[in-house]
Amino acid sequence: MLYLVRDHLFPVLVFLHALLAGRPPDDGHGRFARQRHYRVARLARLPAPIRESSGLAPGDSAGLVWTHGDGGTPATLYQASLAGQLRGTLPLAPLPNRDWEELTRDPAGRFYIGDFGNNRNDRRDLAIYRVTLGATGLPRVDTIAFRYPDQTAFPPPPARRHFDCEAFIFYHDTLHLFTKDRGRAHRTRYYVVPARPGRHVAILRDSLRLRTLVTGAARRPDDQGVALLGYGAMFLFAGPPGVRLFQQPKNYRRLPTTGQAEAVLYLDNQDLLISNERGQLFRVSRRNQHLAPRPRRLTRGGAG
């Protein structure tokens, strides 16, 4: 029954949500513009060992990406091509995979794995694992433990369950987290945590109502944009991460056909890659409206 809901009913709910949710409200951060000229193309399905793709990070060369499974799957990173071919694995056992939800890399090539999925909002062991590959190829794992400064109950009442998270990015020695608000308002909270091992209290930077659950985040390669992924939509902010991120010019794109999308990655400064829980890969790219064929003008005698 659970597989029936995930594989058949949930994509329908996402499609309906994308059509009905509409533009996020202006809650003091400025209005979202709706981006119309883009296309979503299905590329491939990830190979069988990757049962549920929950995070995406750049691969070791062009055309490759790293990903991982959701909570309860093996503690392994997988490198795959955009055509869905498995190209490498990085086993990390005995590292636990309680609820891995996101993956990112820093300029030095280190991985950061977000073990901060918190569906019931009752976790006290939230962690981000920093993985460094040494000269021998053996990984070194350091733990960045953290807590939210505004969570005092484990779990809080249902209307205040704001402390699930599935999205983060690395920028300037800091990890930028965007929560998956399970309250009625679906208001994502933006926290920052130092990208260094130790125990930390996250700092709340801002919050924004998006009318959907945020499931992934990505930073543009030129640092001049951030994408947040939600069920049925994507939100693009034209500026670097920071205290004014939500104040930047922004637009949204509907994504009614990507299913339960869980991870997003910039392939370049324009195109993005999305993966969903069924292991499907989608490319989202701008479409040049000037290339659309113009309708031919007809005269009485036929085609003009």
Short mmCIF file of C-alpha atoms in Angstrom, two decimals:
data_model
loop_
_atom_site.label_atom_id
_atom_site.label_comp_id
_atom_site.label_asym_id
_atom_site.label_seq_id
_atom_site.Cartn_x
_atom_site.Cartn_y
_atom_site.Cartn_z
CA MET A 1 0.00 0.00 0.00
CA LEU A 2 2.82 2.45 0.82
CA TYR A 3 4.43 1.82 -2.57
CA LEU A 4 1.06 2.41 -4.26
CA VAL A 5 0.77 5.82 -2.59
CA ARG A 6 4.37 6.79 -3.40
CA ASP A 7 4.49 5.58 -7.00
CA HIS A 8 0.98 6.36 -8.23
CA LEU A 9 -1.06 8.60 -5.96
CA PHE A 10 1.63 11.02 -4.76
CA PRO A 11 2.62 12.20 -8.28
CA VAL A 12 -1.03 13.04 -8.90
CA LEU A 13 -1.15 15.06 -5.68
CA VAL A 14 2.01 16.91 -6.68
CA PHE A 15 0.49 17.73 -10.07
CA LEU A 16 -2.68 19.09 -8.49
CA HIS A 17 -0.67 21.01 -5.88
CA ALA A 18 1.41 22.69 -8.60
CA LEU A 19 -1.73 23.81 -10.41
CA LEU A 20 -3.59 25.07 -7.33
CA ALA A 21 -0.89 26.57 -5.12
CA GLY A 22 -0.07 29.44 -7.45
CA ARG A 23 2.28 32.31 -6.75
CA PRO A 24 3.69 32.52 -3.20
CA PRO A 25 2.25 35.48 -1.27
CA ASP A 26 4.13 38.73 -0.71
CA ASP A 27 4.80 38.51 3.03
CA GLY A 28 7.05 41.55 3.16
CA HIS A 29 9.90 40.15 1.05
CA GLY A 30 8.61 41.28 -2.35
CA ARG A 31 6.64 39.51 -5.03
CA PHE A 32 7.62 36.42 -6.98
CA ALA A 33 7.53 36.70 -10.76
CA ARG A 34 6.27 33.63 -12.56
CA GLN A 35 8.80 32.25 -15.02
CA ARG A 36 7.10 30.82 -18.06
CA HIS A 37 9.75 30.09 -20.69
CA TYR A 38 11.46 26.91 -19.55
CA ARG A 39 11.25 23.23 -20.27
CA VAL A 40 11.47 20.10 -18.13
CA ALA A 41 12.98 17.05 -19.81
CA ARG A 42 13.31 13.61 -18.30
CA LEU A 43 16.89 12.37 -18.73
CA ALA A 44 17.14 8.91 -17.16
CA ARG A 45 16.52 6.73 -14.14
CA LEU A 46 19.37 6.23 -11.68
CA PRO A 47 20.76 2.67 -11.39
CA ALA A 48 19.27 0.07 -9.08
CA PRO A 49 21.55 0.49 -6.03
CA ILE A 50 20.19 4.03 -5.61
CA ARG A 51 16.71 3.24 -4.39
CA GLU A 52 15.71 6.77 -3.41
CA SER A 53 17.75 9.81 -4.47
CA SER A 54 17.58 12.43 -1.70
CA GLY A 55 20.60 14.62 -2.44
CA LEU A 56 22.72 15.77 -5.40
CA ALA A 57 26.25 17.18 -5.60
CA PRO A 58 28.67 17.79 -8.48
CA GLY A 59 30.60 14.77 -9.69
CA ASP A 60 34.33 14.46 -10.20
CA SER A 61 34.06 15.48 -13.87
CA ALA A 62 31.53 17.00 -16.24
CA GLY A 63 28.41 14.93 -16.78
CA LEU A 64 28.66 13.14 -13.44
CA VAL A 65 26.83 13.69 -10.15
CA TRP A 66 26.98 12.26 -6.65
CA THR A 67 23.84 11.18 -4.85
CA HIS A 68 22.67 9.04 -1.91
CA GLY A 69 19.64 7.21 -0.63
CA ASP A 70 17.12 8.23 2.00
CA GLY A 71 17.08 7.12 5.63
CA GLY A 72 17.49 3.40 6.19
CA THR A 73 19.42 2.83 2.94
CA PRO A 74 23.16 1.97 2.93
CA ALA A 75 25.53 4.70 4.13
CA THR A 76 27.03 5.09 0.66
CA LEU A 77 27.54 7.87 -1.84
CA TYR A 78 27.02 6.94 -5.49
CA GLN A 79 28.48 8.64 -8.54
CA ALA A 80 26.34 8.38 -11.67
CA SER A 81 26.17 9.84 -15.15
CA LEU A 82 23.28 11.94 -16.41
CA ALA A 83 22.37 8.93 -18.53
CA GLY A 84 21.76 6.90 -15.38
CA GLN A 85 24.93 4.78 -15.37
CA LEU A 86 26.67 3.97 -12.09
CA ARG A 87 30.28 5.25 -12.22
CA GLY A 88 31.53 4.85 -8.65
CA THR A 89 30.69 4.30 -5.00
CA LEU A 90 31.99 5.67 -1.72
CA PRO A 91 31.01 3.37 1.18
CA LEU A 92 30.88 5.20 4.52
CA ALA A 93 29.77 2.46 6.92
CA PRO A 94 29.67 2.29 9.90
CA LEU A 95 28.46 5.89 9.58
CA PRO A 96 24.72 5.83 10.36
CA ASN A 97 22.11 6.84 7.82
CA ARG A 98 19.27 7.68 10.14
CA ASP A 99 17.70 10.14 7.71
CA TRP A 100 20.11 11.50 5.09
CA GLU A 101 18.26 14.20 3.19
CA GLU A 102 20.77 16.43 1.40
CA LEU A 103 24.26 16.53 -0.08
CA THR A 104 26.61 19.36 -1.02
CA ARG A 105 30.33 19.98 -1.64
CA ASP A 106 32.75 22.80 -0.88
CA PRO A 107 35.43 24.21 -3.22
CA ALA A 108 37.99 21.81 -1.70
CA GLY A 109 35.87 18.84 -2.80
CA ARG A 110 34.72 17.81 0.67
CA PHE A 111 31.22 16.36 0.96
CA TYR A 112 28.62 17.48 3.50
CA ILE A 113 25.82 15.01 4.19
CA GLY A 114 22.74 16.31 5.97
CA ASP A 115 21.52 13.69 8.45
CA PHE A 116 18.82 16.07 9.66
CA GLY A 117 15.58 14.59 8.38
CA ASN A 118 13.15 15.06 11.25
CA ASN A 119 9.64 14.07 10.19
CA ARG A 120 8.29 13.92 13.73
CA ASN A 121 10.30 16.94 14.94
CA ASP A 122 11.59 14.91 17.90
CA ARG A 123 15.28 14.41 17.06
CA ARG A 124 18.02 15.58 19.42
CA ASP A 125 20.88 14.15 17.33
CA LEU A 126 20.78 16.36 14.21
CA ALA A 127 24.08 16.08 12.35
CA ILE A 128 25.93 17.04 9.20
CA TYR A 129 28.82 14.76 8.23
CA ARG A 130 31.86 16.33 6.56
CA VAL A 131 33.66 13.76 4.42
CA THR A 132 37.24 14.41 3.32
CA LEU A 133 39.02 12.10 0.89
CA GLY A 134 42.68 11.62 1.72
CA ALA A 135 45.57 10.72 -0.55
CA THR A 136 44.92 7.03 0.08
CA GLY A 137 41.28 7.35 -0.93
CA LEU A 138 40.08 6.46 2.56
CA PRO A 139 37.45 8.93 3.77
CA ARG A 140 37.77 10.92 6.97
CA VAL A 141 34.44 11.79 8.55
CA ASP A 142 33.91 14.68 10.97
CA THR A 143 30.59 15.50 12.63
CA ILE A 144 28.93 18.90 12.74
CA ALA A 145 26.24 18.54 15.42
CA PHE A 146 23.68 21.30 15.83
CA ARG A 147 20.34 22.26 17.30
CA TYR A 148 17.72 24.89 16.48
CA PRO A 149 17.69 27.87 18.88
CA ASP A 150 13.89 28.17 18.80
CA GLN A 151 12.97 24.52 19.43
CA THR A 152 12.08 23.83 23.06
CA ALA A 153 9.75 20.83 22.74
CA PHE A 154 10.53 17.41 21.20
CA PRO A 155 8.15 17.20 19.46
CA PRO A 156 6.34 20.53 19.54
CA PRO A 157 2.58 20.75 18.90
CA PRO A 158 1.65 19.90 15.28
CA ALA A 159 1.12 23.54 14.30
CA ARG A 160 4.69 24.37 15.39
CA ARG A 161 6.56 21.53 13.73
CA HIS A 162 9.00 23.74 11.84
CA PHE A 163 12.17 21.73 12.48
CA ASP A 164 12.35 19.17 9.70
CA CYS A 165 15.03 19.90 7.09
CA GLU A 166 15.89 18.49 3.65
CA ALA A 167 17.78 21.37 2.03
CA PHE A 168 21.14 23.07 2.49
CA ILE A 169 24.05 24.61 0.57
CA PHE A 170 27.68 25.49 1.31
CA TYR A 171 28.84 29.10 0.93
CA HIS A 172 31.81 30.94 2.47
CA ASP A 173 32.64 28.39 5.21
CA THR A 174 29.00 28.27 6.27
CA LEU A 175 26.16 25.82 5.75
CA HIS A 176 22.84 27.45 4.86
CA LEU A 177 19.80 25.37 5.86
CA PHE A 178 16.19 25.75 4.66
CA THR A 179 13.59 23.90 6.68
CA LYS A 180 10.62 21.82 5.63
CA ASP A 181 7.83 23.42 7.66
CA ARG A 182 5.14 20.90 8.49
CA GLY A 183 2.89 23.58 9.96
CA ARG A 184 -0.09 24.83 8.00
CA ALA A 185 1.70 27.95 6.68
CA HIS A 186 4.58 25.99 5.03
CA ARG A 187 6.97 28.78 5.99
CA THR A 188 10.57 27.76 5.37
CA ARG A 189 13.08 28.99 7.94
CA TYR A 190 16.59 29.94 6.90
CA TYR A 191 19.34 28.99 9.38
CA VAL A 192 23.13 29.02 9.18
CA VAL A 193 25.62 26.66 10.83
CA PRO A 194 29.45 26.86 10.73
CA ALA A 195 30.93 24.31 8.31
CA ARG A 196 33.35 22.97 10.90
CA PRO A 197 33.21 20.01 13.30
CA GLY A 198 31.81 20.57 16.76
CA ARG A 199 28.53 21.32 18.48
CA HIS A 200 26.71 24.41 17.29
CA VAL A 201 23.50 26.35 17.79
CA ALA A 202 22.05 27.28 14.41
CA ILE A 203 21.39 30.98 13.77
CA LEU A 204 18.00 31.96 12.35
CA ARG A 205 18.46 34.38 9.45
CA ASP A 206 14.96 34.77 7.99
CA SER A 207 11.76 32.95 7.03
CA LEU A 208 9.52 32.96 3.98
CA ARG A 209 6.13 31.50 3.17
CA LEU A 210 6.25 29.40 0.00
CA ARG A 211 3.01 27.37 0.28
CA THR A 212 4.89 24.12 -0.23
CA LEU A 213 7.41 21.87 1.51
CA VAL A 214 11.05 22.63 0.67
CA THR A 215 12.92 19.44 -0.26
CA GLY A 216 16.19 20.63 -1.81
CA ALA A 217 18.50 23.59 -2.38
CA ALA A 218 21.25 24.52 -4.83
CA ARG A 219 23.71 27.38 -5.30
CA ARG A 220 24.60 28.71 -8.73
CA PRO A 221 28.25 28.08 -9.74
CA ASP A 222 28.85 31.86 -10.02
CA ASP A 223 27.37 32.36 -6.52
CA GLN A 224 24.75 34.74 -7.91
CA GLY A 225 21.68 32.64 -7.35
CA VAL A 226 20.00 30.11 -5.07
CA ALA A 227 17.29 27.61 -6.01
CA LEU A 228 14.86 26.06 -3.53
CA LEU A 229 12.95 22.98 -4.62
CA GLY A 230 9.46 22.16 -3.39
CA TYR A 231 6.69 19.75 -4.28
CA GLY A 232 5.40 20.97 -7.63
CA ALA A 233 7.49 24.15 -7.81
CA MET A 234 10.95 25.69 -7.80
CA PHE A 235 11.90 29.10 -6.36
CA LEU A 236 14.87 31.07 -7.75
CA PHE A 237 16.56 33.93 -5.90
CA ALA A 238 18.82 36.30 -7.87
CA GLY A 239 21.65 36.87 -5.45
CA PRO A 240 24.20 35.16 -3.20
CA PRO A 241 23.26 33.46 0.10
CA GLY A 242 23.13 35.91 3.00
CA VAL A 243 20.88 37.91 5.27
CA ARG A 244 19.14 39.56 2.28
CA LEU A 245 18.61 36.39 0.24
CA PHE A 246 14.81 36.42 0.47
CA GLN A 247 14.74 40.14 -0.37
CA GLN A 248 16.43 39.57 -3.74
CA PRO A 249 14.50 39.53 -7.04
CA LYS A 250 12.87 36.13 -7.29
CA ASN A 251 10.69 33.99 -9.48
CA TYR A 252 9.02 30.64 -9.36
CA ARG A 253 8.51 27.82 -11.84
CA ARG A 254 5.80 25.21 -11.74
CA LEU A 255 7.03 21.61 -11.84
CA PRO A 256 3.88 19.48 -12.08
CA THR A 257 5.51 16.48 -13.79
CA THR A 258 8.57 15.71 -11.64
CA GLY A 259 6.77 13.68 -8.96
CA GLN A 260 8.12 13.67 -5.41
CA ALA A 261 11.20 15.72 -6.26
CA GLU A 262 13.80 15.57 -3.49
CA ALA A 263 17.07 17.08 -4.76
CA VAL A 264 18.28 19.85 -7.07
CA LEU A 265 21.67 20.83 -8.51
CA TYR A 266 22.84 23.59 -10.84
CA LEU A 267 24.53 22.06 -13.89
CA ASP A 268 25.64 25.54 -14.99
CA ASN A 269 24.43 29.08 -14.34
CA GLN A 270 21.17 28.39 -16.20
CA ASP A 271 20.21 24.71 -16.21
CA LEU A 272 19.29 22.63 -13.19
CA LEU A 273 19.08 18.92 -12.46
CA ILE A 274 16.32 17.40 -10.32
CA SER A 275 16.00 13.90 -8.89
CA ASN A 276 12.98 12.34 -7.26
CA GLU A 277 12.33 9.49 -4.85
CA ARG A 278 11.89 7.04 -7.74
CA GLY A 279 15.41 7.78 -8.97
CA GLN A 280 14.31 9.74 -12.04
CA LEU A 281 16.48 12.59 -13.33
CA PHE A 282 15.05 15.72 -14.94
CA ARG A 283 16.79 18.68 -16.58
CA VAL A 284 15.15 22.10 -16.18
CA SER A 285 16.36 24.64 -18.75
CA ARG A 286 15.37 28.02 -20.09
CA ARG A 287 13.47 27.94 -23.35
CA ASN A 288 14.08 30.63 -25.94
CA GLN A 289 10.60 31.85 -26.83
CA HIS A 290 11.96 33.43 -30.03
CA LEU A 291 12.60 29.96 -31.43
CA ALA A 292 8.93 29.04 -31.34
CA PRO A 293 7.53 28.79 -34.90
CA ARG A 294 5.17 31.56 -35.87
CA PRO A 295 1.75 30.55 -37.22
CA ARG A 296 1.51 30.98 -40.96
CA ARG A 297 -0.92 33.54 -42.23
CA LEU A 298 -3.65 32.13 -44.46
CA THR A 299 -5.28 33.83 -47.45
CA ARG A 300 -8.43 32.82 -49.30
CA GLY A 301 -6.43 30.74 -51.67
CA GLY A 302 -4.69 28.78 -48.91
CA ALA A 303 -1.27 29.18 -47.36
CA GLY A 304 0.30 32.58 -47.84
#
